PDB file of C-alpha atoms in Angstrom:
ATOM      1  CA  MET A   1     -19.779 -31.346  32.559  1.00  0.00           C
ATOM      2  CA  LYS A   2     -16.374 -29.858  32.661  1.00  0.00           C
ATOM      3  CA  THR A   3     -16.015 -25.983  33.607  1.00  0.00           C
ATOM      4  CA  TYR A   4     -13.368 -23.811  32.543  1.00  0.00           C
ATOM      5  CA  GLN A   5     -12.536 -20.128  33.257  1.00  0.00           C
ATOM      6  CA  ASP A   6     -11.527 -17.940  30.543  1.00  0.00           C
ATOM      7  CA  GLN A   7      -9.119 -15.069  30.713  1.00  0.00           C
ATOM      8  CA  ILE A   8     -11.754 -12.464  31.798  1.00  0.00           C
ATOM      9  CA  GLY A   9     -13.142 -14.738  34.489  1.00  0.00           C
ATOM     10  CA  ASN A  10     -16.162 -15.913  32.939  1.00  0.00           C
ATOM     11  CA  VAL A  11     -16.991 -19.630  33.572  1.00  0.00           C
ATOM     12  CA  LEU A  12     -18.114 -21.897  30.735  1.00  0.00           C
ATOM     13  CA  GLY A  13     -19.574 -25.343  30.957  1.00  0.00           C
ATOM     14  CA  LEU A  14     -18.941 -27.965  28.254  1.00  0.00           C
ATOM     15  CA  LYS A  15     -20.817 -31.232  28.278  1.00  0.00           C
ATOM     16  CA  LYS A  16     -18.213 -32.653  25.737  1.00  0.00           C
ATOM     17  CA  THR A  17     -15.225 -31.628  23.675  1.00  0.00           C
ATOM     18  CA  PRO A  18     -16.311 -28.853  21.263  1.00  0.00           C
ATOM     19  CA  LEU A  19     -16.347 -30.315  17.580  1.00  0.00           C
ATOM     20  CA  ARG A  20     -17.885 -27.230  16.025  1.00  0.00           C
ATOM     21  CA  ILE A  21     -15.887 -24.081  16.484  1.00  0.00           C
ATOM     22  CA  VAL A  22     -16.540 -20.458  15.545  1.00  0.00           C
ATOM     23  CA  SER A  23     -13.214 -18.347  15.974  1.00  0.00           C
ATOM     24  CA  LEU A  24     -13.674 -14.394  15.845  1.00  0.00           C
ATOM     25  CA  VAL A  25      -9.903 -13.830  16.323  1.00  0.00           C
ATOM     26  CA  PRO A  26      -7.376 -14.255  13.311  1.00  0.00           C
ATOM     27  CA  SER A  27      -4.416 -15.143  15.465  1.00  0.00           C
ATOM     28  CA  GLN A  28      -6.425 -17.751  17.483  1.00  0.00           C
ATOM     29  CA  THR A  29      -7.749 -19.301  14.267  1.00  0.00           C
ATOM     30  CA  GLU A  30      -4.242 -19.774  13.111  1.00  0.00           C
ATOM     31  CA  LEU A  31      -3.448 -21.228  16.401  1.00  0.00           C
ATOM     32  CA  LEU A  32      -6.376 -23.725  16.073  1.00  0.00           C
ATOM     33  CA  VAL A  33      -5.162 -24.914  12.738  1.00  0.00           C
ATOM     34  CA  ASP A  34      -1.582 -25.278  14.391  1.00  0.00           C
ATOM     35  CA  LEU A  35      -3.239 -27.478  16.924  1.00  0.00           C
ATOM     36  CA  GLY A  36      -4.701 -29.845  14.552  1.00  0.00           C
ATOM     37  CA  LEU A  37      -8.246 -28.359  14.724  1.00  0.00           C
ATOM     38  CA  LYS A  38      -8.822 -27.253  11.072  1.00  0.00           C
ATOM     39  CA  ASP A  39     -11.602 -29.644  10.436  1.00  0.00           C
ATOM     40  CA  SER A  40     -13.447 -28.660  13.897  1.00  0.00           C
ATOM     41  CA  ILE A  41     -13.589 -24.770  12.586  1.00  0.00           C
ATOM     42  CA  VAL A  42     -16.956 -24.047  11.124  1.00  0.00           C
ATOM     43  CA  GLY A  43     -16.908 -20.166  11.272  1.00  0.00           C
ATOM     44  CA  ILE A  44     -14.354 -17.409  10.970  1.00  0.00           C
ATOM     45  CA  THR A  45     -13.945 -13.824  10.379  1.00  0.00           C
ATOM     46  CA  LYS A  46     -12.829 -12.073   7.043  1.00  0.00           C
ATOM     47  CA  PHE A  47      -9.617 -11.323   8.772  1.00  0.00           C
ATOM     48  CA  CYS A  48      -8.518 -14.900   9.385  1.00  0.00           C
ATOM     49  CA  ILE A  49      -5.903 -14.983   6.753  1.00  0.00           C
ATOM     50  CA  HIS A  50      -3.700 -17.766   7.980  1.00  0.00           C
ATOM     51  CA  PRO A  51      -3.485 -20.355   6.367  1.00  0.00           C
ATOM     52  CA  SER A  52      -4.746 -18.613   2.995  1.00  0.00           C
ATOM     53  CA  SER A  53      -7.010 -21.252   1.836  1.00  0.00           C
ATOM     54  CA  LEU A  54      -9.115 -21.066   5.108  1.00  0.00           C
ATOM     55  CA  ARG A  55     -11.538 -18.429   3.839  1.00  0.00           C
ATOM     56  CA  LYS A  56     -12.454 -20.455   1.040  1.00  0.00           C
ATOM     57  CA  GLU A  57     -13.339 -23.364   2.923  1.00  0.00           C
ATOM     58  CA  LYS A  58     -15.170 -21.939   6.106  1.00  0.00           C
ATOM     59  CA  THR A  59     -18.081 -19.722   6.413  1.00  0.00           C
ATOM     60  CA  ILE A  60     -17.242 -16.017   7.098  1.00  0.00           C
ATOM     61  CA  VAL A  61     -19.493 -14.648   9.972  1.00  0.00           C
ATOM     62  CA  GLY A  62     -18.196 -11.087   9.688  1.00  0.00           C
ATOM     63  CA  GLY A  63     -15.263  -9.052  10.849  1.00  0.00           C
ATOM     64  CA  THR A  64     -13.905  -8.669  14.270  1.00  0.00           C
ATOM     65  CA  LYS A  65     -16.095  -5.790  15.247  1.00  0.00           C
ATOM     66  CA  THR A  66     -19.217  -6.667  13.407  1.00  0.00           C
ATOM     67  CA  ILE A  67     -20.661 -10.239  13.136  1.00  0.00           C
ATOM     68  CA  ASN A  68     -23.717 -11.750  11.709  1.00  0.00           C
ATOM     69  CA  THR A  69     -25.281 -13.579  14.490  1.00  0.00           C
ATOM     70  CA  GLU A  70     -27.827 -15.472  12.373  1.00  0.00           C
ATOM     71  CA  LYS A  71     -25.027 -16.918  10.389  1.00  0.00           C
ATOM     72  CA  ILE A  72     -23.338 -17.865  13.658  1.00  0.00           C
ATOM     73  CA  LYS A  73     -26.623 -19.604  14.816  1.00  0.00           C
ATOM     74  CA  THR A  74     -27.052 -21.555  11.748  1.00  0.00           C
ATOM     75  CA  LEU A  75     -23.580 -23.045  12.112  1.00  0.00           C
ATOM     76  CA  GLN A  76     -24.665 -24.469  15.652  1.00  0.00           C
ATOM     77  CA  PRO A  77     -21.324 -23.896  17.196  1.00  0.00           C
ATOM     78  CA  ASP A  78     -20.457 -26.004  20.440  1.00  0.00           C
ATOM     79  CA  ILE A  79     -18.126 -23.153  21.122  1.00  0.00           C
ATOM     80  CA  ILE A  80     -17.165 -19.531  20.219  1.00  0.00           C
ATOM     81  CA  LEU A  81     -13.754 -17.961  20.719  1.00  0.00           C
ATOM     82  CA  CYS A  82     -13.387 -14.229  21.319  1.00  0.00           C
ATOM     83  CA  ASN A  83     -10.865 -11.532  22.599  1.00  0.00           C
ATOM     84  CA  LYS A  84     -11.404  -8.718  24.963  1.00  0.00           C
ATOM     85  CA  GLU A  85      -9.506  -6.254  22.703  1.00  0.00           C
ATOM     86  CA  GLU A  86     -10.405  -7.688  19.241  1.00  0.00           C
ATOM     87  CA  ASN A  87     -14.127  -8.049  19.814  1.00  0.00           C
ATOM     88  CA  THR A  88     -16.547  -5.658  21.359  1.00  0.00           C
ATOM     89  CA  LYS A  89     -18.336  -6.310  24.652  1.00  0.00           C
ATOM     90  CA  GLU A  90     -21.669  -6.448  22.670  1.00  0.00           C
ATOM     91  CA  ILE A  91     -20.309  -9.239  20.310  1.00  0.00           C
ATOM     92  CA  VAL A  92     -19.294 -11.161  23.412  1.00  0.00           C
ATOM     93  CA  GLU A  93     -22.676 -10.831  24.839  1.00  0.00           C
ATOM     94  CA  ALA A  94     -24.470 -11.669  21.650  1.00  0.00           C
ATOM     95  CA  CYS A  95     -22.243 -14.909  21.420  1.00  0.00           C
ATOM     96  CA  LEU A  96     -22.941 -16.010  25.029  1.00  0.00           C
ATOM     97  CA  LYS A  97     -26.759 -16.186  23.895  1.00  0.00           C
ATOM     98  CA  ILE A  98     -25.698 -18.654  20.941  1.00  0.00           C
ATOM     99  CA  ALA A  99     -22.974 -20.943  22.606  1.00  0.00           C
ATOM    100  CA  PRO A 100     -20.599 -21.314  25.329  1.00  0.00           C
ATOM    101  CA  THR A 101     -18.008 -18.507  24.738  1.00  0.00           C
ATOM    102  CA  HIS A 102     -14.404 -18.048  25.696  1.00  0.00           C
ATOM    103  CA  VAL A 103     -12.612 -14.800  25.875  1.00  0.00           C
ATOM    104  CA  SER A 104      -8.974 -14.391  25.805  1.00  0.00           C
ATOM    105  CA  ASP A 105      -7.216 -11.364  27.420  1.00  0.00           C
ATOM    106  CA  ILE A 106      -3.605 -11.056  26.135  1.00  0.00           C
ATOM    107  CA  PHE A 107      -0.957  -8.569  27.596  1.00  0.00           C
ATOM    108  CA  THR A 108       2.210 -11.090  27.863  1.00  0.00           C
ATOM    109  CA  ILE A 109       3.838 -14.092  26.623  1.00  0.00           C
ATOM    110  CA  ASP A 110       2.697 -15.803  29.916  1.00  0.00           C
ATOM    111  CA  ASP A 111      -0.816 -14.946  28.918  1.00  0.00           C
ATOM    112  CA  VAL A 112      -0.235 -16.590  25.676  1.00  0.00           C
ATOM    113  CA  ILE A 113       1.192 -19.693  27.420  1.00  0.00           C
ATOM    114  CA  GLU A 114      -2.041 -19.992  29.409  1.00  0.00           C
ATOM    115  CA  LEU A 115      -4.196 -19.699  26.473  1.00  0.00           C
ATOM    116  CA  ILE A 116      -2.572 -22.491  24.662  1.00  0.00           C
ATOM    117  CA  ASN A 117      -2.704 -24.677  27.629  1.00  0.00           C
ATOM    118  CA  GLN A 118      -6.652 -23.884  28.001  1.00  0.00           C
ATOM    119  CA  TYR A 119      -7.220 -24.743  24.350  1.00  0.00           C
ATOM    120  CA  GLY A 120      -5.242 -27.946  24.661  1.00  0.00           C
ATOM    121  CA  GLU A 121      -7.543 -28.959  27.670  1.00  0.00           C
ATOM    122  CA  ILE A 122     -10.722 -27.691  26.070  1.00  0.00           C
ATOM    123  CA  PHE A 123     -10.202 -29.258  22.824  1.00  0.00           C
ATOM    124  CA  ASP A 124      -8.531 -32.375  24.061  1.00  0.00           C
ATOM    125  CA  CYS A 125      -5.298 -31.718  22.166  1.00  0.00           C
ATOM    126  CA  VAL A 126      -2.908 -31.523  25.013  1.00  0.00           C
ATOM    127  CA  SER A 127      -0.085 -33.297  23.250  1.00  0.00           C
ATOM    128  CA  LYS A 128      -0.004 -30.957  20.354  1.00  0.00           C
ATOM    129  CA  SER A 129      -0.310 -27.936  22.663  1.00  0.00           C
ATOM    130  CA  SER A 130       2.582 -29.166  24.808  1.00  0.00           C
ATOM    131  CA  GLU A 131       4.518 -29.562  21.590  1.00  0.00           C
ATOM    132  CA  ILE A 132       3.897 -25.912  20.611  1.00  0.00           C
ATOM    133  CA  LEU A 133       4.763 -24.700  23.933  1.00  0.00           C
ATOM    134  CA  ASP A 134       7.962 -26.609  24.273  1.00  0.00           C
ATOM    135  CA  ASP A 135       8.899 -25.121  20.886  1.00  0.00           C
ATOM    136  CA  LEU A 136       7.805 -21.456  21.873  1.00  0.00           C
ATOM    137  CA  THR A 137       9.699 -21.834  25.168  1.00  0.00           C
ATOM    138  CA  ASN A 138      13.081 -22.939  23.445  1.00  0.00           C
ATOM    139  CA  LYS A 139      12.861 -20.155  20.687  1.00  0.00           C
ATOM    140  CA  LEU A 140      11.958 -17.533  23.568  1.00  0.00           C
ATOM    141  CA  THR A 141      14.906 -18.786  25.605  1.00  0.00           C
ATOM    142  CA  ASN A 142      17.271 -18.436  22.437  1.00  0.00           C
ATOM    143  CA  PHE A 143      15.975 -14.988  21.739  1.00  0.00           C
ATOM    144  CA  GLN A 144      16.583 -13.872  25.296  1.00  0.00           C
ATOM    145  CA  GLN A 145      20.077 -14.859  25.191  1.00  0.00           C
ATOM    146  CA  PHE A 146      20.444 -13.214  21.880  1.00  0.00           C
ATOM    147  CA  ILE A 147      19.029  -9.812  23.070  1.00  0.00           C
ATOM    148  CA  LYS A 148      21.132  -9.719  26.060  1.00  0.00           C
ATOM    149  CA  GLY A 149      24.107  -7.968  24.548  1.00  0.00           C
ATOM    150  CA  GLU A 150      21.880  -5.561  22.208  1.00  0.00           C
ATOM    151  CA  LYS A 151      21.681  -1.986  23.231  1.00  0.00           C
ATOM    152  CA  THR A 152      18.476  -0.257  24.186  1.00  0.00           C
ATOM    153  CA  ILE A 153      16.830   1.640  21.218  1.00  0.00           C
ATOM    154  CA  LYS A 154      14.112   4.194  21.727  1.00  0.00           C
ATOM    155  CA  VAL A 155      11.038   3.607  19.209  1.00  0.00           C
ATOM    156  CA  ALA A 156       7.681   4.470  18.511  1.00  0.00           C
ATOM    157  CA  TYR A 157       5.478   2.125  17.046  1.00  0.00           C
ATOM    158  CA  PHE A 158       2.660   3.449  14.769  1.00  0.00           C
ATOM    159  CA  ILE A 159      -0.403   1.567  13.987  1.00  0.00           C
ATOM    160  CA  TRP A 160      -2.570   3.940  12.350  1.00  0.00           C
ATOM    161  CA  LYS A 161      -2.684   7.324  10.448  1.00  0.00           C
ATOM    162  CA  ASN A 162      -5.054  10.207  10.199  1.00  0.00           C
ATOM    163  CA  PRO A 163      -4.978  10.221  13.043  1.00  0.00           C
ATOM    164  CA  TRP A 164      -1.382   9.080  13.864  1.00  0.00           C
ATOM    165  CA  MET A 165      -1.863   6.480  16.497  1.00  0.00           C
ATOM    166  CA  VAL A 166       0.925   4.328  18.453  1.00  0.00           C
ATOM    167  CA  ALA A 167       0.847   1.383  20.639  1.00  0.00           C
ATOM    168  CA  GLY A 168       1.438   2.450  24.171  1.00  0.00           C
ATOM    169  CA  ASN A 169       1.464   0.899  27.567  1.00  0.00           C
ATOM    170  CA  THR A 170      -0.803  -2.170  28.494  1.00  0.00           C
ATOM    171  CA  THR A 171      -0.558  -3.889  24.935  1.00  0.00           C
ATOM    172  CA  PHE A 172       0.919  -7.034  23.941  1.00  0.00           C
ATOM    173  CA  ILE A 173       2.845  -4.941  21.378  1.00  0.00           C
ATOM    174  CA  ASN A 174       4.359  -2.936  24.007  1.00  0.00           C
ATOM    175  CA  HIS A 175       5.323  -6.159  25.934  1.00  0.00           C
ATOM    176  CA  LEU A 176       7.189  -7.511  22.729  1.00  0.00           C
ATOM    177  CA  LEU A 177       8.909  -4.234  22.155  1.00  0.00           C
ATOM    178  CA  GLU A 178      10.341  -4.613  25.775  1.00  0.00           C
ATOM    179  CA  LEU A 179      11.506  -8.011  24.926  1.00  0.00           C
ATOM    180  CA  ASN A 180      13.301  -6.725  21.929  1.00  0.00           C
ATOM    181  CA  ASN A 181      14.909  -4.257  24.190  1.00  0.00           C
ATOM    182  CA  PHE A 182      13.014  -1.231  22.526  1.00  0.00           C
ATOM    183  CA  GLU A 183      12.184   1.387  24.771  1.00  0.00           C
ATOM    184  CA  ASN A 184       8.725   2.587  23.977  1.00  0.00           C
ATOM    185  CA  VAL A 185       8.811   6.411  23.988  1.00  0.00           C
ATOM    186  CA  PHE A 186       4.956   6.337  24.497  1.00  0.00           C
ATOM    187  CA  ARG A 187       4.879   3.835  27.231  1.00  0.00           C
ATOM    188  CA  ASP A 188       3.744   6.723  29.598  1.00  0.00           C
ATOM    189  CA  LYS A 189       0.323   6.542  27.459  1.00  0.00           C
ATOM    190  CA  GLU A 190      -2.233   3.780  27.708  1.00  0.00           C
ATOM    191  CA  ARG A 191      -3.525   1.463  24.822  1.00  0.00           C
ATOM    192  CA  TYR A 192      -3.604   3.216  21.479  1.00  0.00           C
ATOM    193  CA  PRO A 193      -3.326   6.931  21.840  1.00  0.00           C
ATOM    194  CA  GLU A 194      -3.178   9.651  19.262  1.00  0.00           C
ATOM    195  CA  VAL A 195       0.129  11.462  19.183  1.00  0.00           C
ATOM    196  CA  ASP A 196       2.207  13.914  17.649  1.00  0.00           C
ATOM    197  CA  ILE A 197       5.798  12.417  17.069  1.00  0.00           C
ATOM    198  CA  THR A 198       7.348  15.901  16.480  1.00  0.00           C
ATOM    199  CA  LYS A 199       6.852  16.650  20.199  1.00  0.00           C
ATOM    200  CA  ARG A 200       9.010  13.653  21.361  1.00  0.00           C
ATOM    201  CA  SER A 201      12.608  14.957  21.014  1.00  0.00           C
ATOM    202  CA  SER A 202      14.225  11.716  21.987  1.00  0.00           C
ATOM    203  CA  VAL A 203      13.456   8.812  19.564  1.00  0.00           C
ATOM    204  CA  ASP A 204      15.906   6.546  17.534  1.00  0.00           C
ATOM    205  CA  ALA A 205      13.450   4.646  15.195  1.00  0.00           C
ATOM    206  CA  ILE A 206       9.998   4.804  14.094  1.00  0.00           C
ATOM    207  CA  LEU A 207       8.321   1.454  13.276  1.00  0.00           C
ATOM    208  CA  LEU A 208       5.460   1.521  10.946  1.00  0.00           C
ATOM    209  CA  SER A 209       3.242  -1.580  11.345  1.00  0.00           C
ATOM    210  CA  SER A 210       1.828  -3.441   8.355  1.00  0.00           C
ATOM    211  CA  GLU A 211      -1.398  -3.634  10.059  1.00  0.00           C
ATOM    212  CA  PRO A 212      -3.949  -2.469  11.109  1.00  0.00           C
ATOM    213  CA  TYR A 213      -3.163   0.345   8.886  1.00  0.00           C
ATOM    214  CA  PRO A 214      -1.234  -0.765   5.782  1.00  0.00           C
ATOM    215  CA  PHE A 215       1.720   1.620   6.032  1.00  0.00           C
ATOM    216  CA  LYS A 216       3.934   1.622   2.729  1.00  0.00           C
ATOM    217  CA  GLU A 217       7.259   3.193   1.627  1.00  0.00           C
ATOM    218  CA  LYS A 218       5.487   6.449   1.014  1.00  0.00           C
ATOM    219  CA  HIS A 219       4.878   6.823   4.532  1.00  0.00           C
ATOM    220  CA  ILE A 220       8.496   6.423   5.385  1.00  0.00           C
ATOM    221  CA  LEU A 221       9.331   9.412   3.025  1.00  0.00           C
ATOM    222  CA  GLU A 222       6.423  11.419   4.704  1.00  0.00           C
ATOM    223  CA  LEU A 223       7.747  10.876   8.204  1.00  0.00           C
ATOM    224  CA  GLN A 224      11.510  11.340   7.195  1.00  0.00           C
ATOM    225  CA  LYS A 225      10.664  14.751   5.876  1.00  0.00           C
ATOM    226  CA  LYS A 226       9.408  15.664   9.462  1.00  0.00           C
ATOM    227  CA  LEU A 227      12.171  13.831  11.313  1.00  0.00           C
ATOM    228  CA  PRO A 228      15.249  13.694   9.098  1.00  0.00           C
ATOM    229  CA  ASN A 229      17.512  12.214  11.857  1.00  0.00           C
ATOM    230  CA  VAL A 230      15.309   9.391  12.936  1.00  0.00           C
ATOM    231  CA  LYS A 231      15.221   6.006  11.091  1.00  0.00           C
ATOM    232  CA  VAL A 232      11.875   4.988   9.758  1.00  0.00           C
ATOM    233  CA  ILE A 233      11.133   1.244   9.192  1.00  0.00           C
ATOM    234  CA  LEU A 234       8.208  -0.805   8.043  1.00  0.00           C
ATOM    235  CA  VAL A 235       7.691  -3.814  10.499  1.00  0.00           C
ATOM    236  CA  ASP A 236       5.340  -6.963  10.031  1.00  0.00           C
ATOM    237  CA  GLY A 237       2.425  -6.152  12.405  1.00  0.00           C
ATOM    238  CA  GLU A 238       1.586  -9.868  12.786  1.00  0.00           C
ATOM    239  CA  MET A 239       4.946 -10.599  14.436  1.00  0.00           C
ATOM    240  CA  PHE A 240       4.213  -7.889  17.014  1.00  0.00           C
ATOM    241  CA  SER A 241       0.488  -8.356  17.530  1.00  0.00           C
ATOM    242  CA  TRP A 242      -0.645 -12.014  16.559  1.00  0.00           C
ATOM    243  CA  TYR A 243      -0.176 -14.203  19.519  1.00  0.00           C
ATOM    244  CA  GLY A 244      -0.540 -17.979  19.698  1.00  0.00           C
ATOM    245  CA  SER A 245       1.431 -20.171  17.122  1.00  0.00           C
ATOM    246  CA  ARG A 246       2.580 -17.042  15.267  1.00  0.00           C
ATOM    247  CA  LEU A 247       5.272 -16.359  18.039  1.00  0.00           C
ATOM    248  CA  LEU A 248       7.070 -19.370  16.603  1.00  0.00           C
ATOM    249  CA  LYS A 249       8.149 -17.321  13.732  1.00  0.00           C
ATOM    250  CA  ALA A 250       8.544 -14.032  15.484  1.00  0.00           C
ATOM    251  CA  PHE A 251      11.773 -14.505  17.246  1.00  0.00           C
ATOM    252  CA  GLU A 252      13.813 -15.214  14.141  1.00  0.00           C
ATOM    253  CA  TYR A 253      12.104 -12.083  12.569  1.00  0.00           C
ATOM    254  CA  PHE A 254      12.926  -9.985  15.735  1.00  0.00           C
ATOM    255  CA  LYS A 255      16.569 -11.024  15.258  1.00  0.00           C
ATOM    256  CA  THR A 256      16.608  -9.833  11.584  1.00  0.00           C
ATOM    257  CA  LEU A 257      14.802  -6.642  12.567  1.00  0.00           C
ATOM    258  CA  ARG A 258      17.288  -5.936  15.525  1.00  0.00           C
ATOM    259  CA  ASN A 259      20.289  -6.414  12.983  1.00  0.00           C
ATOM    260  CA  SER A 260      18.753  -3.964  10.459  1.00  0.00           C
ATOM    261  CA  ILE A 261      18.398  -0.899  12.770  1.00  0.00           C
TER     262      ILE A 261
END
């Protein structure tokens, strides 16, 4: 039996390479497909939208916060993949009673690299995981060279409305904002706090994420009435919050975004 320690310190034992996977995290589902493991996926969430055909081909076992444990049991998974932020403690505990459960915990790109390495070992696809990591490293290095000469821009990154909520410190989003040489004006707050943007006098741009709240053009107009001197932009939330292989597309997007501000 091989043992692995996940990113929250839990140890899981596997007698063989898992051939039946239930993934409860959309970005990790996408990563599995890019690792060549599509045929091994038996269960996903309703939010696992990449690739778009997947929800027609696999069993949907719920969302990221609510799951149907009976559905998962009938799939007889060899492993269940969770994330500390995306899934609740109760979900993880329920999954542990069904099959070995791996929980990721992502704050930085280094954590992403660790996760991809772990998946390579667990699912016996080291060659493909190494290929993805080489590509990721090259794209990251290229972007770091690009961003060197770019000025610091003070931003607020909104994820929700009614109440207005932003990405604060100790989040993967904040890490990517810093990588973009964006200064998060709410970095003094933890996680995803409710805020009043009108009380922050120094902000250059407001970034409205496409997820989890589906911000639209009308919300730009709403905020610009309150803050006429601040640039308000819609941004692709997947690029800022989906880790794994989505990052391979993110850095070119970040370049375009920087050039638009």
